[in-house]
């Protein structure tokens, strides 16, 4: 199996996440995309963060349960750091080919992640554009360090066959929806979420 891992706070999950997942399924020829809801992102403040169950429910609403699956696996593994989560997933599912999925805004911040170079060596990475983030991401520290590992987007269908030390930037329509904007507009009120 070929599985894309899209980690995040999903505070809340939204159409941009779904668009990214669908694009990755096609471009990378994945069998599934897992929406891995983080129990707590170490780089984000806890203030304004909805409870985990509410964020997981928002991811479940955009998932189809077959090819796009919302999961609490990171919480069940007791992890908050991506490098540890990916390491455990590779141990538990040795025959699965994983690809880490992220928006360009994530690539721009990747150099702040715990053991990010190790993560890039463990699993191939596919980056999708986000408005205002493409240039900062491609000029950022992580892209600079990993520049020799970048693969052209035409190789994206075989990216999952690599064990790591490879990343690509996929072209896709840019969706400017953000979880922050949804919260600020009042469209996501976790205290009134019905489960």
PDB file of C-alpha atoms in Angstrom:
ATOM      1  CA  UNK A   1       0.000   0.000   0.000  1.00  0.00           C
ATOM      2  CA  UNK A   2       0.974   3.602  -0.600  1.00  0.00           C
ATOM      3  CA  UNK A   3      -0.287   5.980   2.064  1.00  0.00           C
ATOM      4  CA  UNK A   4       0.029   9.736   2.311  1.00  0.00           C
ATOM      5  CA  UNK A   5       0.276  11.143   5.838  1.00  0.00           C
ATOM      6  CA  UNK A   6      -1.234  14.584   6.295  1.00  0.00           C
ATOM      7  CA  UNK A   7      -0.624  15.650   9.863  1.00  0.00           C
ATOM      8  CA  UNK A   8      -2.002  18.746  11.481  1.00  0.00           C
ATOM      9  CA  UNK A   9      -4.060  20.346  14.192  1.00  0.00           C
ATOM     10  CA  UNK A  10      -7.204  20.381  12.009  1.00  0.00           C
ATOM     11  CA  UNK A  11      -8.550  23.260  14.095  1.00  0.00           C
ATOM     12  CA  UNK A  12     -10.822  22.756  12.115  1.00  0.00           C
ATOM     13  CA  UNK A  13     -10.365  20.517   9.088  1.00  0.00           C
ATOM     14  CA  UNK A  14     -11.568  22.309   5.953  1.00  0.00           C
ATOM     15  CA  UNK A  15     -11.894  22.213   2.175  1.00  0.00           C
ATOM     16  CA  UNK A  16      -8.208  23.092   1.722  1.00  0.00           C
ATOM     17  CA  UNK A  17      -7.181  19.909   3.557  1.00  0.00           C
ATOM     18  CA  UNK A  18      -9.564  17.891   1.416  1.00  0.00           C
ATOM     19  CA  UNK A  19      -8.259  19.464  -1.794  1.00  0.00           C
ATOM     20  CA  UNK A  20      -4.665  18.683  -0.762  1.00  0.00           C
ATOM     21  CA  UNK A  21      -5.574  15.066   0.071  1.00  0.00           C
ATOM     22  CA  UNK A  22      -7.360  14.533  -3.249  1.00  0.00           C
ATOM     23  CA  UNK A  23      -4.509  16.077  -5.240  1.00  0.00           C
ATOM     24  CA  UNK A  24      -1.984  13.864  -3.432  1.00  0.00           C
ATOM     25  CA  UNK A  25      -4.057  10.729  -4.080  1.00  0.00           C
ATOM     26  CA  UNK A  26      -3.961  11.401  -7.827  1.00  0.00           C
ATOM     27  CA  UNK A  27      -0.486  12.837  -8.311  1.00  0.00           C
ATOM     28  CA  UNK A  28       1.326  10.346  -6.068  1.00  0.00           C
ATOM     29  CA  UNK A  29      -0.877   7.371  -6.993  1.00  0.00           C
ATOM     30  CA  UNK A  30      -1.673   6.718  -3.349  1.00  0.00           C
ATOM     31  CA  UNK A  31      -4.103   4.133  -2.033  1.00  0.00           C
ATOM     32  CA  UNK A  32      -5.078   6.297   0.937  1.00  0.00           C
ATOM     33  CA  UNK A  33      -4.415   9.581   2.695  1.00  0.00           C
ATOM     34  CA  UNK A  34      -4.545   9.567   6.483  1.00  0.00           C
ATOM     35  CA  UNK A  35      -5.590  12.826   8.117  1.00  0.00           C
ATOM     36  CA  UNK A  36      -3.504  12.472  11.281  1.00  0.00           C
ATOM     37  CA  UNK A  37      -5.004  14.775  13.888  1.00  0.00           C
ATOM     38  CA  UNK A  38      -2.271  15.925  16.254  1.00  0.00           C
ATOM     39  CA  UNK A  39      -2.938  15.616  19.984  1.00  0.00           C
ATOM     40  CA  UNK A  40      -0.997  18.871  20.342  1.00  0.00           C
ATOM     41  CA  UNK A  41       1.362  20.608  17.940  1.00  0.00           C
ATOM     42  CA  UNK A  42       4.488  21.622  19.879  1.00  0.00           C
ATOM     43  CA  UNK A  43       4.887  24.682  17.624  1.00  0.00           C
ATOM     44  CA  UNK A  44       1.363  26.028  18.120  1.00  0.00           C
ATOM     45  CA  UNK A  45      -0.057  27.659  21.240  1.00  0.00           C
ATOM     46  CA  UNK A  46      -2.710  25.696  23.096  1.00  0.00           C
ATOM     47  CA  UNK A  47      -4.803  28.861  23.485  1.00  0.00           C
ATOM     48  CA  UNK A  48      -7.563  28.780  20.897  1.00  0.00           C
ATOM     49  CA  UNK A  49      -7.021  25.080  20.201  1.00  0.00           C
ATOM     50  CA  UNK A  50     -10.258  23.108  20.212  1.00  0.00           C
ATOM     51  CA  UNK A  51     -10.350  19.879  22.216  1.00  0.00           C
ATOM     52  CA  UNK A  52      -8.849  16.892  20.437  1.00  0.00           C
ATOM     53  CA  UNK A  53     -12.201  15.073  20.007  1.00  0.00           C
ATOM     54  CA  UNK A  54     -13.696  18.143  18.303  1.00  0.00           C
ATOM     55  CA  UNK A  55     -10.767  18.485  15.910  1.00  0.00           C
ATOM     56  CA  UNK A  56     -10.902  14.756  15.117  1.00  0.00           C
ATOM     57  CA  UNK A  57     -14.655  15.054  14.425  1.00  0.00           C
ATOM     58  CA  UNK A  58     -13.986  17.916  11.996  1.00  0.00           C
ATOM     59  CA  UNK A  59     -11.466  15.727  10.123  1.00  0.00           C
ATOM     60  CA  UNK A  60     -13.933  12.835  10.066  1.00  0.00           C
ATOM     61  CA  UNK A  61     -16.526  15.104   8.432  1.00  0.00           C
ATOM     62  CA  UNK A  62     -14.295  15.798   5.412  1.00  0.00           C
ATOM     63  CA  UNK A  63     -12.962  12.226   5.119  1.00  0.00           C
ATOM     64  CA  UNK A  64     -14.726   9.534   3.128  1.00  0.00           C
ATOM     65  CA  UNK A  65     -13.510   6.675   5.356  1.00  0.00           C
ATOM     66  CA  UNK A  66     -12.087   4.716   2.421  1.00  0.00           C
ATOM     67  CA  UNK A  67      -9.428   6.656   0.532  1.00  0.00           C
ATOM     68  CA  UNK A  68      -9.303   9.654   2.868  1.00  0.00           C
ATOM     69  CA  UNK A  69      -9.296   8.514   6.479  1.00  0.00           C
ATOM     70  CA  UNK A  70      -9.302  10.641   9.628  1.00  0.00           C
ATOM     71  CA  UNK A  71      -7.251   9.029  12.371  1.00  0.00           C
ATOM     72  CA  UNK A  72      -6.250   9.525  15.982  1.00  0.00           C
ATOM     73  CA  UNK A  73      -3.232   7.249  15.550  1.00  0.00           C
ATOM     74  CA  UNK A  74      -0.754   9.870  16.750  1.00  0.00           C
ATOM     75  CA  UNK A  75      -2.678  10.197  20.006  1.00  0.00           C
ATOM     76  CA  UNK A  76      -2.896   6.403  20.373  1.00  0.00           C
ATOM     77  CA  UNK A  77       0.856   6.166  19.810  1.00  0.00           C
ATOM     78  CA  UNK A  78       1.359   8.816  22.493  1.00  0.00           C
ATOM     79  CA  UNK A  79       3.355  11.060  20.158  1.00  0.00           C
ATOM     80  CA  UNK A  80       3.422  14.751  19.341  1.00  0.00           C
ATOM     81  CA  UNK A  81       6.558  14.823  17.198  1.00  0.00           C
ATOM     82  CA  UNK A  82       6.248  13.826  13.545  1.00  0.00           C
ATOM     83  CA  UNK A  83       9.652  12.152  13.366  1.00  0.00           C
ATOM     84  CA  UNK A  84       8.693   9.773  16.184  1.00  0.00           C
ATOM     85  CA  UNK A  85       5.237   9.104  14.753  1.00  0.00           C
ATOM     86  CA  UNK A  86       6.626   8.268  11.304  1.00  0.00           C
ATOM     87  CA  UNK A  87       9.282   6.008  12.841  1.00  0.00           C
ATOM     88  CA  UNK A  88       6.640   4.055  14.768  1.00  0.00           C
ATOM     89  CA  UNK A  89       4.355   3.808  11.731  1.00  0.00           C
ATOM     90  CA  UNK A  90       7.197   2.419   9.615  1.00  0.00           C
ATOM     91  CA  UNK A  91       7.901  -0.188  12.312  1.00  0.00           C
ATOM     92  CA  UNK A  92       4.241  -1.205  12.670  1.00  0.00           C
ATOM     93  CA  UNK A  93       3.528  -1.232   8.936  1.00  0.00           C
ATOM     94  CA  UNK A  94       6.805  -2.374   7.311  1.00  0.00           C
ATOM     95  CA  UNK A  95       5.186  -3.124   3.937  1.00  0.00           C
ATOM     96  CA  UNK A  96       3.480   0.258   3.579  1.00  0.00           C
ATOM     97  CA  UNK A  97       5.116   3.005   1.518  1.00  0.00           C
ATOM     98  CA  UNK A  98       4.467   6.278   3.341  1.00  0.00           C
ATOM     99  CA  UNK A  99       4.739   9.800   1.925  1.00  0.00           C
ATOM    100  CA  UNK A 100       4.617  12.838   4.204  1.00  0.00           C
ATOM    101  CA  UNK A 101       2.239  15.491   2.830  1.00  0.00           C
ATOM    102  CA  UNK A 102       2.446  19.166   3.699  1.00  0.00           C
ATOM    103  CA  UNK A 103       1.524  22.583   2.455  1.00  0.00           C
ATOM    104  CA  UNK A 104       4.205  25.069   1.481  1.00  0.00           C
ATOM    105  CA  UNK A 105       3.611  26.844   4.791  1.00  0.00           C
ATOM    106  CA  UNK A 106       4.741  23.629   6.519  1.00  0.00           C
ATOM    107  CA  UNK A 107       7.906  23.458   4.419  1.00  0.00           C
ATOM    108  CA  UNK A 108       8.661  27.061   5.356  1.00  0.00           C
ATOM    109  CA  UNK A 109       8.563  26.040   9.043  1.00  0.00           C
ATOM    110  CA  UNK A 110      10.084  22.562   8.676  1.00  0.00           C
ATOM    111  CA  UNK A 111      13.503  23.640   9.964  1.00  0.00           C
ATOM    112  CA  UNK A 112      11.853  24.307  13.359  1.00  0.00           C
ATOM    113  CA  UNK A 113      10.540  20.742  13.667  1.00  0.00           C
ATOM    114  CA  UNK A 114      12.245  18.280  15.986  1.00  0.00           C
ATOM    115  CA  UNK A 115      14.827  16.199  14.054  1.00  0.00           C
ATOM    116  CA  UNK A 116      13.466  17.403  10.722  1.00  0.00           C
ATOM    117  CA  UNK A 117      16.522  16.211   8.790  1.00  0.00           C
ATOM    118  CA  UNK A 118      15.941  12.708  10.160  1.00  0.00           C
ATOM    119  CA  UNK A 119      12.297  12.915   9.081  1.00  0.00           C
ATOM    120  CA  UNK A 120      13.347  13.864   5.532  1.00  0.00           C
ATOM    121  CA  UNK A 121      15.724  10.877   5.486  1.00  0.00           C
ATOM    122  CA  UNK A 122      12.985   8.487   6.679  1.00  0.00           C
ATOM    123  CA  UNK A 123      10.133   9.318   4.342  1.00  0.00           C
ATOM    124  CA  UNK A 124       9.637  11.094   1.015  1.00  0.00           C
ATOM    125  CA  UNK A 125       7.846  14.435   1.239  1.00  0.00           C
ATOM    126  CA  UNK A 126       5.312  15.982  -1.124  1.00  0.00           C
ATOM    127  CA  UNK A 127       4.690  19.717  -0.781  1.00  0.00           C
ATOM    128  CA  UNK A 128       1.624  21.495  -2.150  1.00  0.00           C
ATOM    129  CA  UNK A 129       1.306  25.249  -2.697  1.00  0.00           C
ATOM    130  CA  UNK A 130      -0.397  27.602  -0.255  1.00  0.00           C
ATOM    131  CA  UNK A 131      -1.068  31.253  -1.083  1.00  0.00           C
ATOM    132  CA  UNK A 132       1.768  33.463   0.085  1.00  0.00           C
ATOM    133  CA  UNK A 133       3.882  30.511   1.219  1.00  0.00           C
ATOM    134  CA  UNK A 134       5.480  29.197  -1.969  1.00  0.00           C
ATOM    135  CA  UNK A 135       8.374  31.672  -2.212  1.00  0.00           C
ATOM    136  CA  UNK A 136       9.184  31.682   1.541  1.00  0.00           C
ATOM    137  CA  UNK A 137       9.100  27.869   1.520  1.00  0.00           C
ATOM    138  CA  UNK A 138      11.401  27.479  -1.472  1.00  0.00           C
ATOM    139  CA  UNK A 139      13.809  30.120  -0.106  1.00  0.00           C
ATOM    140  CA  UNK A 140      13.655  28.717   3.442  1.00  0.00           C
ATOM    141  CA  UNK A 141      16.236  26.829   5.465  1.00  0.00           C
ATOM    142  CA  UNK A 142      14.755  23.346   4.930  1.00  0.00           C
ATOM    143  CA  UNK A 143      14.456  23.708   1.143  1.00  0.00           C
ATOM    144  CA  UNK A 144      18.032  24.994   1.046  1.00  0.00           C
ATOM    145  CA  UNK A 145      19.411  22.075   3.051  1.00  0.00           C
ATOM    146  CA  UNK A 146      17.345  19.545   1.072  1.00  0.00           C
ATOM    147  CA  UNK A 147      17.843  21.149  -2.351  1.00  0.00           C
ATOM    148  CA  UNK A 148      19.842  18.193  -3.737  1.00  0.00           C
ATOM    149  CA  UNK A 149      17.044  15.801  -2.744  1.00  0.00           C
ATOM    150  CA  UNK A 150      14.338  17.651  -4.651  1.00  0.00           C
ATOM    151  CA  UNK A 151      12.771  15.602  -7.422  1.00  0.00           C
ATOM    152  CA  UNK A 152      10.889  17.111 -10.390  1.00  0.00           C
ATOM    153  CA  UNK A 153       7.107  16.904 -10.102  1.00  0.00           C
ATOM    154  CA  UNK A 154       7.005  14.584 -13.139  1.00  0.00           C
ATOM    155  CA  UNK A 155       8.519  11.935 -10.818  1.00  0.00           C
ATOM    156  CA  UNK A 156       5.694  12.290  -8.270  1.00  0.00           C
ATOM    157  CA  UNK A 157       3.988   9.009  -9.306  1.00  0.00           C
ATOM    158  CA  UNK A 158       7.055   7.081  -8.079  1.00  0.00           C
ATOM    159  CA  UNK A 159       7.860   9.235  -5.026  1.00  0.00           C
ATOM    160  CA  UNK A 160       6.294   6.632  -2.697  1.00  0.00           C
ATOM    161  CA  UNK A 161       8.816   4.052  -3.925  1.00  0.00           C
ATOM    162  CA  UNK A 162      11.640   6.029  -2.334  1.00  0.00           C
ATOM    163  CA  UNK A 163      12.557   5.350   1.286  1.00  0.00           C
ATOM    164  CA  UNK A 164      13.310   9.003   2.010  1.00  0.00           C
ATOM    165  CA  UNK A 165      15.847  11.640   0.982  1.00  0.00           C
ATOM    166  CA  UNK A 166      13.458  12.830  -1.723  1.00  0.00           C
ATOM    167  CA  UNK A 167      10.857  15.546  -1.938  1.00  0.00           C
ATOM    168  CA  UNK A 168       8.842  17.214  -4.626  1.00  0.00           C
ATOM    169  CA  UNK A 169       6.682  20.267  -5.054  1.00  0.00           C
ATOM    170  CA  UNK A 170       3.348  19.381  -6.640  1.00  0.00           C
ATOM    171  CA  UNK A 171       1.434  21.887  -8.686  1.00  0.00           C
ATOM    172  CA  UNK A 172      -2.137  22.443  -7.579  1.00  0.00           C
ATOM    173  CA  UNK A 173      -4.727  25.201  -7.437  1.00  0.00           C
ATOM    174  CA  UNK A 174      -4.062  27.378  -4.405  1.00  0.00           C
ATOM    175  CA  UNK A 175      -6.842  27.536  -1.841  1.00  0.00           C
ATOM    176  CA  UNK A 176      -6.589  30.467   0.573  1.00  0.00           C
ATOM    177  CA  UNK A 177      -9.004  29.010   3.130  1.00  0.00           C
ATOM    178  CA  UNK A 178      -7.416  28.665   6.543  1.00  0.00           C
ATOM    179  CA  UNK A 179      -8.437  27.259   9.894  1.00  0.00           C
ATOM    180  CA  UNK A 180      -7.524  30.589  11.495  1.00  0.00           C
ATOM    181  CA  UNK A 181      -9.894  32.462   9.186  1.00  0.00           C
ATOM    182  CA  UNK A 182     -12.682  29.962   9.876  1.00  0.00           C
ATOM    183  CA  UNK A 183     -12.246  30.405  13.637  1.00  0.00           C
ATOM    184  CA  UNK A 184     -12.050  34.196  13.412  1.00  0.00           C
ATOM    185  CA  UNK A 185     -15.179  34.363  11.258  1.00  0.00           C
ATOM    186  CA  UNK A 186     -17.122  32.294  13.778  1.00  0.00           C
ATOM    187  CA  UNK A 187     -17.718  29.442  11.314  1.00  0.00           C
ATOM    188  CA  UNK A 188     -15.992  27.016  13.698  1.00  0.00           C
ATOM    189  CA  UNK A 189     -17.178  27.141  17.274  1.00  0.00           C
ATOM    190  CA  UNK A 190     -15.896  24.046  19.058  1.00  0.00           C
ATOM    191  CA  UNK A 191     -17.993  24.688  22.164  1.00  0.00           C
ATOM    192  CA  UNK A 192     -21.175  24.187  20.110  1.00  0.00           C
ATOM    193  CA  UNK A 193     -19.929  21.211  18.093  1.00  0.00           C
ATOM    194  CA  UNK A 194     -22.375  18.314  18.209  1.00  0.00           C
ATOM    195  CA  UNK A 195     -21.007  14.795  18.222  1.00  0.00           C
TER     196      UNK A 195
END
